[in-house]
mmCIF file of C-alpha atoms in Angstrom:
data_model
loop_
_atom_site.group_PDB
_atom_site.id
_atom_site.type_symbol
_atom_site.label_atom_id
_atom_site.label_comp_id
_atom_site.label_asym_id
_atom_site.label_seq_id
_atom_site.Cartn_x
_atom_site.Cartn_y
_atom_site.Cartn_z
ATOM 1 C CA MET A 1 48.017 10.254 -54.264
ATOM 2 C CA ARG A 2 47.298 11.518 -50.772
ATOM 3 C CA PHE A 3 44.678 13.910 -52.174
ATOM 4 C CA VAL A 4 43.015 11.108 -54.138
ATOM 5 C CA ALA A 5 43.018 8.817 -51.091
ATOM 6 C CA LEU A 6 41.493 11.562 -48.933
ATOM 7 C CA LEU A 7 38.838 12.263 -51.560
ATOM 8 C CA LEU A 8 37.902 8.574 -51.735
ATOM 9 C CA LEU A 9 37.692 8.409 -47.942
ATOM 10 C CA LEU A 10 35.400 11.442 -47.801
ATOM 11 C CA CYS A 11 33.171 10.008 -50.509
ATOM 12 C CA SER A 12 32.982 6.710 -48.655
ATOM 13 C CA MET A 13 31.986 8.478 -45.447
ATOM 14 C CA THR A 14 29.339 10.488 -47.295
ATOM 15 C CA PHE A 15 27.691 7.477 -48.905
ATOM 16 C CA SER A 16 27.875 5.320 -45.776
ATOM 17 C CA ARG A 17 26.148 7.911 -43.611
ATOM 18 C CA ALA A 18 22.733 6.621 -42.597
ATOM 19 C CA GLU A 19 19.688 8.290 -44.095
ATOM 20 C CA THR A 20 17.553 10.094 -41.518
ATOM 21 C CA LEU A 21 13.803 9.612 -41.835
ATOM 22 C CA LYS A 22 11.393 11.965 -40.100
ATOM 23 C CA ILE A 23 8.569 9.786 -38.792
ATOM 24 C CA ALA A 24 5.351 11.247 -37.392
ATOM 25 C CA ILE A 25 3.925 9.099 -34.580
ATOM 26 C CA LEU A 26 1.058 9.441 -32.124
ATOM 27 C CA SER A 27 2.250 11.101 -28.933
ATOM 28 C CA TYR A 28 -0.026 8.979 -26.746
ATOM 29 C CA ALA A 29 -1.707 5.797 -27.924
ATOM 30 C CA PRO A 30 -0.486 2.835 -25.862
ATOM 31 C CA PRO A 31 0.403 0.138 -26.713
ATOM 32 C CA PHE A 32 1.283 1.626 -30.123
ATOM 33 C CA SER A 33 3.282 4.628 -28.972
ATOM 34 C CA VAL A 34 4.037 6.632 -25.852
ATOM 35 C CA VAL A 35 6.402 9.580 -25.552
ATOM 36 C CA ALA A 36 8.272 9.613 -22.236
ATOM 37 C CA ASP A 37 10.217 12.758 -23.163
ATOM 38 C CA ASN A 38 11.740 14.342 -26.259
ATOM 39 C CA ASN A 39 14.271 11.569 -26.748
ATOM 40 C CA HIS A 40 12.522 8.448 -25.472
ATOM 41 C CA PHE A 41 9.723 6.729 -27.357
ATOM 42 C CA PHE A 42 8.068 3.419 -26.537
ATOM 43 C CA GLY A 43 5.457 1.116 -28.044
ATOM 44 C CA PHE A 44 4.793 -1.459 -30.738
ATOM 45 C CA ASP A 45 4.808 1.053 -33.600
ATOM 46 C CA VAL A 46 8.065 2.567 -32.346
ATOM 47 C CA GLU A 47 9.853 -0.777 -32.035
ATOM 48 C CA LEU A 48 8.515 -1.869 -35.416
ATOM 49 C CA MET A 49 9.807 1.302 -37.070
ATOM 50 C CA ASP A 50 13.162 0.938 -35.305
ATOM 51 C CA ALA A 51 13.456 -2.546 -36.803
ATOM 52 C CA VAL A 52 12.365 -1.311 -40.250
ATOM 53 C CA CYS A 53 14.882 1.543 -40.188
ATOM 54 C CA LYS A 54 17.636 -0.877 -39.225
ATOM 55 C CA LYS A 55 16.747 -3.097 -42.194
ATOM 56 C CA ILE A 56 16.851 -0.212 -44.668
ATOM 57 C CA GLN A 57 19.929 1.352 -43.019
ATOM 58 C CA ALA A 58 18.195 4.534 -41.968
ATOM 59 C CA GLU A 59 17.867 6.454 -38.715
ATOM 60 C CA CYS A 60 14.428 7.088 -37.216
ATOM 61 C CA GLN A 61 13.723 10.637 -36.077
ATOM 62 C CA TYR A 62 10.333 10.569 -34.356
ATOM 63 C CA ILE A 63 7.956 13.517 -34.277
ATOM 64 C CA PRO A 64 5.165 13.007 -31.703
ATOM 65 C CA VAL A 65 1.844 14.574 -32.726
ATOM 66 C CA GLY A 66 -1.912 14.040 -32.612
ATOM 67 C CA TYR A 67 -3.714 11.962 -35.249
ATOM 68 C CA ALA A 68 -4.964 14.855 -37.396
ATOM 69 C CA LYS A 69 -1.570 16.570 -37.392
ATOM 70 C CA LEU A 70 0.147 13.286 -38.221
ATOM 71 C CA LEU A 71 -1.800 13.011 -41.464
ATOM 72 C CA THR A 72 -1.237 16.688 -42.266
ATOM 73 C CA MET A 73 2.518 16.488 -41.692
ATOM 74 C CA VAL A 74 2.896 13.551 -44.053
ATOM 75 C CA LYS A 75 0.631 15.074 -46.691
ATOM 76 C CA GLU A 76 2.591 18.352 -46.577
ATOM 77 C CA GLN A 77 5.882 16.389 -46.664
ATOM 78 C CA LYS A 78 6.988 17.716 -43.289
ATOM 79 C CA ALA A 79 7.496 14.061 -42.358
ATOM 80 C CA ASP A 80 8.794 11.261 -44.556
ATOM 81 C CA LEU A 81 6.555 8.650 -42.965
ATOM 82 C CA GLY A 82 3.652 8.348 -40.572
ATOM 83 C CA ILE A 83 2.711 5.467 -38.300
ATOM 84 C CA GLY A 84 0.047 5.375 -35.618
ATOM 85 C CA ALA A 85 -2.597 2.676 -35.934
ATOM 86 C CA ILE A 86 -3.601 4.137 -39.311
ATOM 87 C CA SER A 87 -6.315 1.934 -40.796
ATOM 88 C CA ILE A 88 -5.952 1.287 -44.515
ATOM 89 C CA THR A 89 -9.093 2.600 -46.208
ATOM 90 C CA PRO A 90 -9.855 3.861 -49.734
ATOM 91 C CA ASP A 91 -9.635 7.430 -48.410
ATOM 92 C CA ILE A 92 -6.202 6.871 -46.849
ATOM 93 C CA GLN A 93 -4.996 5.146 -50.018
ATOM 94 C CA TYR A 94 -6.179 8.136 -52.047
ATOM 95 C CA GLN A 95 -4.370 10.651 -49.857
ATOM 96 C CA PHE A 96 -1.130 8.730 -49.286
ATOM 97 C CA LEU A 97 1.117 5.933 -50.392
ATOM 98 C CA VAL A 98 0.545 3.072 -47.954
ATOM 99 C CA SER A 99 2.686 0.112 -46.948
ATOM 100 C CA LEU A 100 1.629 -3.478 -46.625
ATOM 101 C CA PRO A 101 -0.562 -3.959 -43.534
ATOM 102 C CA TYR A 102 1.477 -4.757 -40.435
ATOM 103 C CA LEU A 103 -1.418 -5.543 -38.072
ATOM 104 C CA THR A 104 -5.148 -6.190 -38.279
ATOM 105 C CA SER A 105 -7.264 -3.086 -37.640
ATOM 106 C CA ASP A 106 -10.311 -3.431 -35.436
ATOM 107 C CA GLY A 107 -12.373 -1.255 -33.139
ATOM 108 C CA GLN A 108 -13.639 -2.163 -29.692
ATOM 109 C CA LEU A 109 -16.282 -0.763 -27.361
ATOM 110 C CA MET A 110 -15.096 -0.119 -23.809
ATOM 111 C CA THR A 111 -16.701 1.269 -20.671
ATOM 112 C CA THR A 112 -16.043 1.561 -16.950
ATOM 113 C CA LEU A 113 -16.206 -1.574 -14.852
ATOM 114 C CA LYS A 114 -19.160 -0.315 -12.805
ATOM 115 C CA SER A 115 -21.167 0.730 -15.870
ATOM 116 C CA PRO A 116 -24.568 -0.959 -16.343
ATOM 117 C CA VAL A 117 -23.664 -1.398 -20.018
ATOM 118 C CA ASN A 118 -22.647 -5.025 -20.524
ATOM 119 C CA SER A 119 -23.513 -5.631 -24.172
ATOM 120 C CA GLU A 120 -24.489 -3.787 -27.345
ATOM 121 C CA ALA A 121 -28.119 -4.361 -26.370
ATOM 122 C CA ASP A 122 -27.594 -1.927 -23.486
ATOM 123 C CA LEU A 123 -26.516 0.973 -25.715
ATOM 124 C CA ARG A 124 -29.975 2.412 -26.370
ATOM 125 C CA GLY A 125 -30.128 5.971 -25.063
ATOM 126 C CA LYS A 126 -26.449 5.953 -24.111
ATOM 127 C CA ARG A 127 -23.638 8.314 -25.168
ATOM 128 C CA ILE A 128 -20.823 6.849 -27.253
ATOM 129 C CA GLY A 129 -17.523 8.697 -27.501
ATOM 130 C CA THR A 130 -15.082 8.119 -30.332
ATOM 131 C CA TRP A 131 -12.168 9.639 -32.215
ATOM 132 C CA SER A 132 -13.128 12.393 -34.633
ATOM 133 C CA ASN A 133 -11.540 10.798 -37.684
ATOM 134 C CA ALA A 134 -13.516 9.739 -40.727
ATOM 135 C CA LEU A 135 -13.231 5.984 -40.176
ATOM 136 C CA PHE A 136 -14.365 5.879 -36.547
ATOM 137 C CA THR A 137 -17.025 8.528 -37.069
ATOM 138 C CA SER A 138 -18.583 6.754 -40.047
ATOM 139 C CA MET A 139 -18.512 3.390 -38.266
ATOM 140 C CA VAL A 140 -20.201 4.731 -35.133
ATOM 141 C CA GLU A 141 -22.799 6.640 -37.141
ATOM 142 C CA LYS A 142 -23.559 3.588 -39.263
ATOM 143 C CA LYS A 143 -23.912 1.131 -36.386
ATOM 144 C CA TYR A 144 -25.260 3.150 -33.484
ATOM 145 C CA ARG A 145 -26.824 6.466 -34.537
ATOM 146 C CA GLU A 146 -30.344 5.039 -34.251
ATOM 147 C CA VAL A 147 -29.884 4.008 -30.623
ATOM 148 C CA ALA A 148 -27.233 6.263 -29.076
ATOM 149 C CA LYS A 149 -25.890 9.817 -29.022
ATOM 150 C CA ILE A 150 -22.454 10.170 -30.615
ATOM 151 C CA LYS A 151 -19.774 12.497 -29.223
ATOM 152 C CA GLN A 152 -16.430 13.043 -30.951
ATOM 153 C CA TYR A 153 -13.035 13.777 -29.402
ATOM 154 C CA THR A 154 -9.820 14.831 -31.099
ATOM 155 C CA GLU A 155 -7.314 12.776 -29.113
ATOM 156 C CA LEU A 156 -7.234 9.599 -27.017
ATOM 157 C CA PRO A 157 -6.508 11.277 -23.636
ATOM 158 C CA GLU A 158 -9.605 13.481 -24.076
ATOM 159 C CA LEU A 159 -11.680 10.423 -24.939
ATOM 160 C CA LEU A 160 -10.517 8.452 -21.899
ATOM 161 C CA GLN A 161 -11.043 11.451 -19.641
ATOM 162 C CA ALA A 162 -14.580 11.853 -20.965
ATOM 163 C CA LEU A 163 -15.293 8.217 -20.097
ATOM 164 C CA ALA A 164 -13.761 8.522 -16.632
ATOM 165 C CA GLU A 165 -15.732 11.714 -15.924
ATOM 166 C CA LYS A 166 -18.969 10.183 -17.283
ATOM 167 C CA GLU A 167 -19.357 12.632 -20.156
ATOM 168 C CA VAL A 168 -19.924 9.493 -22.229
ATOM 169 C CA ASP A 169 -21.086 6.016 -21.251
ATOM 170 C CA VAL A 170 -19.016 4.009 -23.729
ATOM 171 C CA VAL A 171 -16.075 4.665 -26.054
ATOM 172 C CA LEU A 172 -15.157 3.097 -29.384
ATOM 173 C CA ILE A 173 -11.387 2.940 -29.814
ATOM 174 C CA HIS A 174 -8.780 0.667 -31.400
ATOM 175 C CA GLU A 175 -9.098 -2.899 -30.148
ATOM 176 C CA GLN A 176 -5.458 -3.073 -29.045
ATOM 177 C CA VAL A 177 -5.775 0.217 -27.149
ATOM 178 C CA ALA A 178 -8.937 -0.966 -25.396
ATOM 179 C CA LYS A 179 -7.302 -4.249 -24.403
ATOM 180 C CA PHE A 180 -4.302 -2.345 -23.051
ATOM 181 C CA TRP A 181 -6.541 -0.356 -20.721
ATOM 182 C CA CYS A 182 -8.291 -3.511 -19.553
ATOM 183 C CA ALA A 183 -5.183 -5.673 -19.171
ATOM 184 C CA GLY A 184 -3.198 -4.551 -16.125
ATOM 185 C CA GLU A 185 -4.316 -5.318 -12.593
ATOM 186 C CA GLU A 186 -4.725 -1.641 -11.669
ATOM 187 C CA LEU A 187 -6.399 -0.669 -14.933
ATOM 188 C CA LYS A 188 -8.571 -3.778 -14.944
ATOM 189 C CA ALA A 189 -10.425 -2.419 -11.917
ATOM 190 C CA GLN A 190 -11.594 0.541 -14.001
ATOM 191 C CA PHE A 191 -12.532 -0.656 -17.504
ATOM 192 C CA LYS A 192 -14.189 -3.548 -19.340
ATOM 193 C CA LEU A 193 -14.737 -4.527 -22.969
ATOM 194 C CA ILE A 194 -18.216 -4.524 -24.505
ATOM 195 C CA GLY A 195 -19.184 -6.925 -27.279
ATOM 196 C CA GLU A 196 -16.958 -8.250 -30.040
ATOM 197 C CA LYS A 197 -14.289 -6.397 -31.976
ATOM 198 C CA ILE A 198 -15.447 -4.387 -35.012
ATOM 199 C CA SER A 199 -13.533 -4.586 -38.301
ATOM 200 C CA LEU A 200 -12.116 -1.222 -39.386
ATOM 201 C CA GLY A 201 -10.293 -0.979 -42.689
ATOM 202 C CA SER A 202 -7.848 -3.493 -44.157
ATOM 203 C CA GLY A 203 -5.181 -3.468 -41.470
ATOM 204 C CA TYR A 204 -2.807 -0.808 -40.161
ATOM 205 C CA GLY A 205 -0.271 0.653 -42.561
ATOM 206 C CA ILE A 206 2.682 3.028 -42.677
ATOM 207 C CA ILE A 207 1.986 6.077 -44.824
ATOM 208 C CA ALA A 208 4.190 8.261 -47.016
ATOM 209 C CA PRO A 209 3.440 11.277 -49.212
ATOM 210 C CA HIS A 210 2.839 10.757 -52.909
ATOM 211 C CA GLY A 211 6.086 10.696 -54.839
ATOM 212 C CA ARG A 212 7.873 8.442 -52.323
ATOM 213 C CA GLN A 213 7.091 5.087 -53.906
ATOM 214 C CA ALA A 214 10.726 3.978 -53.703
ATOM 215 C CA LEU A 215 10.655 4.548 -49.944
ATOM 216 C CA ILE A 216 7.417 2.595 -49.508
ATOM 217 C CA ASP A 217 8.911 -0.247 -51.581
ATOM 218 C CA ARG A 218 11.861 -0.375 -49.170
ATOM 219 C CA ILE A 219 9.477 -0.312 -46.192
ATOM 220 C CA ASN A 220 7.490 -3.212 -47.650
ATOM 221 C CA GLN A 221 10.633 -5.232 -48.280
ATOM 222 C CA ALA A 222 11.745 -4.621 -44.689
ATOM 223 C CA LEU A 223 8.348 -5.681 -43.301
ATOM 224 C CA ILE A 224 8.542 -8.939 -45.251
ATOM 225 C CA GLN A 225 12.078 -9.569 -43.984
ATOM 226 C CA LEU A 226 11.022 -8.894 -40.381
ATOM 227 C CA GLU A 227 8.253 -11.454 -40.699
ATOM 228 C CA THR A 228 10.574 -13.997 -42.305
ATOM 229 C CA ASP A 229 13.393 -13.703 -39.761
ATOM 230 C CA GLY A 230 11.073 -13.921 -36.749
ATOM 231 C CA THR A 231 11.550 -10.350 -35.534
ATOM 232 C CA TYR A 232 7.926 -9.413 -36.131
ATOM 233 C CA VAL A 233 6.550 -12.473 -34.322
ATOM 234 C CA LYS A 234 8.701 -11.761 -31.268
ATOM 235 C CA LEU A 235 7.621 -8.129 -31.238
ATOM 236 C CA TYR A 236 3.961 -9.088 -31.600
ATOM 237 C CA LYS A 237 4.175 -11.538 -28.704
ATOM 238 C CA ASP A 238 5.872 -8.930 -26.511
ATOM 239 C CA TYR A 239 2.930 -6.552 -26.910
ATOM 240 C CA PHE A 240 -0.185 -8.544 -27.724
ATOM 241 C CA ASP A 241 0.141 -12.103 -26.369
#
């Protein structure tokens, strides 16, 4: 009897152990994600995934990377999930399984406060910097190639540095990222928004490799529950209101 009881206890412990999900996130893209050190992660995407993992009784193990590597890690199944302001597009839906959208996806032009550029009409002959991913590149080329020179950068810090050092006159980045850099009192003295937001894709989604439909179904169910119980609204207000 003791052996049977011990066996049942061990089985119970095994099945109750939380599943660990490896989640690729952007190492630096405030307000979505920021890595303070190897064990501390902050941002809207991080808190959203923490809440999702709690709903599905899993543990989040974050892997901070750049955008290109994030997609590669998920595609090669070195990460179970990826989140990082990933706009839902036909190309992304072809490459990955994608969750329900958790936020609208828009782009925004931004420049330095002292720049003479104050509207899209001032872009002629200027240099526009943007992320070197397919969505941003195609959008910039489509809208501005006739009037401006386009320069691409791999990661956000490089893009912001290029703007600060006047390698480019304007940058096109995620709307929420641009607003973050224009929001605080100290940062507000350096940057300003140009024009209206630009629609990019069909919202931001969480991605998984093909073959993980059951996982994406659980993610979707958790996202719906978070919206229903008010968790999502509170989180949204904390970061974007």
